[in-house]
Short mmCIF file of C-alpha atoms in Angstrom, two decimals:
data_model
loop_
_atom_site.label_atom_id
_atom_site.label_comp_id
_atom_site.label_asym_id
_atom_site.label_seq_id
_atom_site.Cartn_x
_atom_site.Cartn_y
_atom_site.Cartn_z
CA MET A 26 16.46 41.81 -10.66
CA PRO A 27 14.27 38.86 -9.95
CA ARG A 28 13.55 38.72 -13.74
CA VAL A 29 17.21 38.11 -14.48
CA GLY A 30 17.31 35.22 -11.90
CA ILE A 31 14.42 33.44 -13.56
CA SER A 32 15.97 33.77 -17.06
CA VAL A 33 19.25 32.25 -15.80
CA VAL A 34 17.27 29.28 -14.30
CA ARG A 35 15.51 28.88 -17.60
CA LYS A 36 18.79 28.76 -19.64
CA ILE A 37 20.33 26.31 -17.19
CA PHE A 38 17.22 23.98 -17.50
CA VAL A 39 17.30 24.24 -21.32
CA LEU A 40 20.95 23.48 -21.38
CA ALA A 41 20.52 20.46 -19.07
CA ALA A 42 17.68 19.13 -21.19
CA VAL A 43 19.64 19.49 -24.47
CA THR A 44 22.61 17.73 -22.83
CA ALA A 45 20.47 14.87 -21.62
CA LEU A 46 18.95 14.40 -25.03
CA ALA A 47 22.26 14.61 -26.71
CA GLY A 48 23.33 11.42 -24.62
CA CYS A 49 20.39 9.56 -26.15
CA THR A 50 21.61 10.02 -29.75
CA GLY A 51 25.01 8.32 -29.37
CA GLY A 52 23.79 5.60 -31.74
CA ASP A 53 23.21 1.84 -31.42
CA ALA A 54 25.80 0.61 -33.97
CA ASP A 55 27.65 -1.60 -31.42
CA LEU A 56 24.30 -3.24 -30.54
CA ARG A 57 23.35 -3.79 -34.12
CA ALA A 58 26.85 -5.22 -34.80
CA TRP A 59 26.42 -7.73 -31.86
CA VAL A 60 22.88 -8.83 -33.00
CA ALA A 61 24.19 -9.45 -36.54
CA GLN A 62 27.15 -11.42 -35.23
CA GLU A 63 24.88 -13.60 -33.07
CA LYS A 64 22.44 -14.19 -35.98
CA ALA A 65 25.41 -15.20 -38.27
CA GLN A 66 26.47 -18.02 -35.95
CA ALA A 67 25.16 -21.50 -36.80
CA GLY A 68 22.84 -22.95 -34.12
CA GLY A 69 23.97 -26.09 -32.32
CA PRO A 70 22.15 -29.39 -32.67
CA ILE A 71 19.13 -29.87 -30.41
CA PRO A 72 19.63 -32.80 -28.06
CA PRO A 73 17.07 -35.58 -28.49
CA LEU A 74 14.23 -36.02 -26.04
CA PRO A 75 14.90 -38.51 -23.29
CA VAL A 76 13.38 -41.97 -23.67
CA LEU A 77 10.41 -42.39 -21.45
CA LYS A 78 10.37 -45.56 -19.19
CA THR A 79 7.39 -47.76 -19.64
CA PHE A 80 5.85 -49.21 -16.52
CA GLU A 81 3.89 -52.44 -16.23
CA SER A 82 0.43 -51.92 -15.06
CA PHE A 83 -1.29 -54.40 -12.65
CA GLU A 84 -5.04 -54.69 -12.18
CA TYR A 85 -6.40 -56.11 -8.96
CA ARG A 86 -8.69 -58.86 -10.45
CA ASP A 87 -8.49 -61.39 -7.73
CA GLN A 88 -11.19 -60.93 -5.12
CA ALA A 89 -8.89 -62.29 -2.40
CA MET A 90 -6.53 -59.30 -2.92
CA ARG A 91 -7.66 -55.92 -1.49
CA ASP A 92 -7.17 -52.79 -3.38
CA PRO A 93 -4.47 -50.86 -1.34
CA PHE A 94 -6.22 -47.48 -2.09
CA SER A 95 -9.68 -48.51 -0.63
CA PRO A 96 -10.27 -48.75 3.12
CA SER A 97 -10.01 -52.18 4.82
CA ALA A 98 -13.07 -53.90 6.14
CA ALA A 99 -12.07 -52.92 9.71
CA GLU A 100 -11.86 -49.20 8.69
CA GLN A 101 -15.13 -49.45 6.89
CA ASN A 102 -16.87 -50.95 9.98
CA ALA A 103 -15.29 -48.36 12.28
CA ALA A 104 -16.35 -45.53 9.94
CA GLN A 105 -19.94 -46.88 9.98
CA GLN A 106 -20.11 -47.12 13.74
CA VAL A 107 -18.96 -43.61 14.35
CA SER A 108 -20.96 -40.59 13.41
CA PRO A 109 -21.61 -37.11 14.73
CA ASP A 110 -24.20 -36.87 17.54
CA PRO A 111 -27.29 -34.85 16.65
CA HIS A 112 -27.15 -31.92 19.08
CA ALA A 113 -27.97 -28.28 19.40
CA LYS A 114 -24.94 -26.34 18.20
CA GLU A 115 -23.09 -24.67 21.07
CA LYS A 116 -21.39 -21.22 20.86
CA LEU A 117 -17.86 -22.52 20.97
CA GLU A 118 -18.48 -24.78 17.97
CA ASP A 119 -18.30 -21.70 15.78
CA TYR A 120 -14.52 -21.34 16.18
CA PRO A 121 -11.64 -23.56 15.02
CA LEU A 122 -10.13 -25.62 17.94
CA ASP A 123 -6.72 -23.96 17.55
CA SER A 124 -8.36 -20.49 18.18
CA LEU A 125 -9.78 -21.55 21.61
CA LYS A 126 -7.59 -21.08 24.62
CA MET A 127 -7.99 -22.61 28.12
CA VAL A 128 -7.56 -19.97 30.72
CA GLY A 129 -8.41 -21.89 33.92
CA THR A 130 -10.72 -24.27 35.76
CA VAL A 131 -13.52 -23.81 38.31
CA GLY A 132 -14.30 -26.59 41.02
CA GLY A 133 -12.46 -29.67 41.76
CA GLY A 134 -12.33 -33.40 41.49
CA PRO A 135 -14.76 -35.00 38.99
CA ALA A 136 -16.79 -31.59 38.85
CA PHE A 137 -14.10 -29.62 37.16
CA GLN A 138 -15.35 -26.88 34.85
CA GLY A 139 -12.98 -25.59 32.20
CA LEU A 140 -12.71 -21.88 31.32
CA VAL A 141 -12.22 -21.36 27.69
CA LYS A 142 -11.48 -18.05 26.00
CA ASP A 143 -12.79 -17.61 22.31
CA PRO A 144 -11.17 -15.33 19.74
CA GLU A 145 -13.56 -12.45 20.57
CA GLY A 146 -12.30 -12.52 24.17
CA THR A 147 -15.36 -14.10 25.82
CA VAL A 148 -14.63 -16.61 28.53
CA SER A 149 -17.10 -19.56 28.71
CA ARG A 150 -17.50 -22.38 31.23
CA VAL A 151 -17.39 -25.86 29.67
CA HIS A 152 -18.28 -29.29 31.20
CA VAL A 153 -17.58 -32.79 30.15
CA ARG A 154 -19.81 -33.68 27.09
CA ASN A 155 -19.83 -30.06 25.85
CA TYR A 156 -18.76 -29.46 22.37
CA LEU A 157 -15.76 -27.41 21.11
CA GLY A 158 -14.37 -26.55 17.74
CA GLN A 159 -15.70 -27.07 14.19
CA ASN A 160 -15.08 -30.81 14.04
CA ASN A 161 -17.78 -32.12 16.46
CA GLY A 162 -15.22 -32.00 19.33
CA ARG A 163 -16.82 -33.53 22.44
CA ILE A 164 -15.07 -32.94 25.83
CA THR A 165 -14.14 -36.26 27.44
CA ALA A 166 -12.14 -34.99 30.46
CA ILE A 167 -11.22 -31.80 32.21
CA ALA A 168 -8.04 -31.57 34.47
CA GLU A 169 -6.42 -28.69 36.10
CA ASN A 170 -4.11 -27.98 33.15
CA ARG A 171 -5.92 -29.37 30.11
CA ILE A 172 -9.17 -30.17 28.38
CA GLU A 173 -9.30 -33.44 26.51
CA LEU A 174 -11.70 -34.10 23.69
CA VAL A 175 -12.53 -36.28 20.75
CA GLU A 176 -13.10 -34.81 17.37
CA LEU A 177 -14.94 -36.56 14.56
CA ILE A 178 -13.42 -35.73 11.06
CA PRO A 179 -14.37 -37.07 7.72
CA ASN A 180 -12.26 -39.98 6.65
CA GLY A 181 -12.53 -39.26 2.87
CA ASN A 182 -14.71 -42.31 2.24
CA GLY A 183 -18.08 -40.97 3.35
CA GLY A 184 -17.44 -42.01 7.02
CA TRP A 185 -16.02 -40.53 10.07
CA MET A 186 -13.01 -41.20 12.22
CA GLU A 187 -12.13 -40.12 15.79
CA ARG A 188 -9.11 -37.92 16.54
CA GLN A 189 -7.90 -37.17 20.11
CA ALA A 190 -7.15 -33.39 20.87
CA THR A 191 -6.18 -31.46 23.86
CA ILE A 192 -6.32 -27.81 24.88
CA GLU A 193 -3.69 -27.05 27.48
CA LEU A 194 -3.79 -24.33 29.99
CA GLY A 195 -1.87 -21.21 28.92
CA ALA A 196 -1.04 -22.64 25.42
CA LYS A 197 -0.47 -19.90 22.82
#
């Protein structure tokens, strides 16, 4: 009896396969007629390319006129006066500033010490004049709810510029 059941399943499978393949041989006459019709149509004219506007160029030849894309004399002087302090690299300088989190303070008054948590979960004490972040960020002040620092970032002209930054308590 089980043999009869298997032969019935085989016959149904073969019948289904033949039916599926029969659907694939319906022909593609309608597709060929559409392609021939599209090829027979004349193509339209191609629109001309737009006319490009010409712009006047201006060269800064006069020494009295400063090139607007170069730094001013004040910016150059400021960049020459500011440079990273040579110091032994501290642990918290390995992390980007936005990955550090202030979690509290210790002490009081001018002797505040900040508690900073790094991405690995280690909490470190920091003082004024310690360094944080990867941009030579030097701590300038510590308050109950924030740590203020000054970062030195490249200005793109071979010099440095200062940028104020703050890490606030409970931020993130």
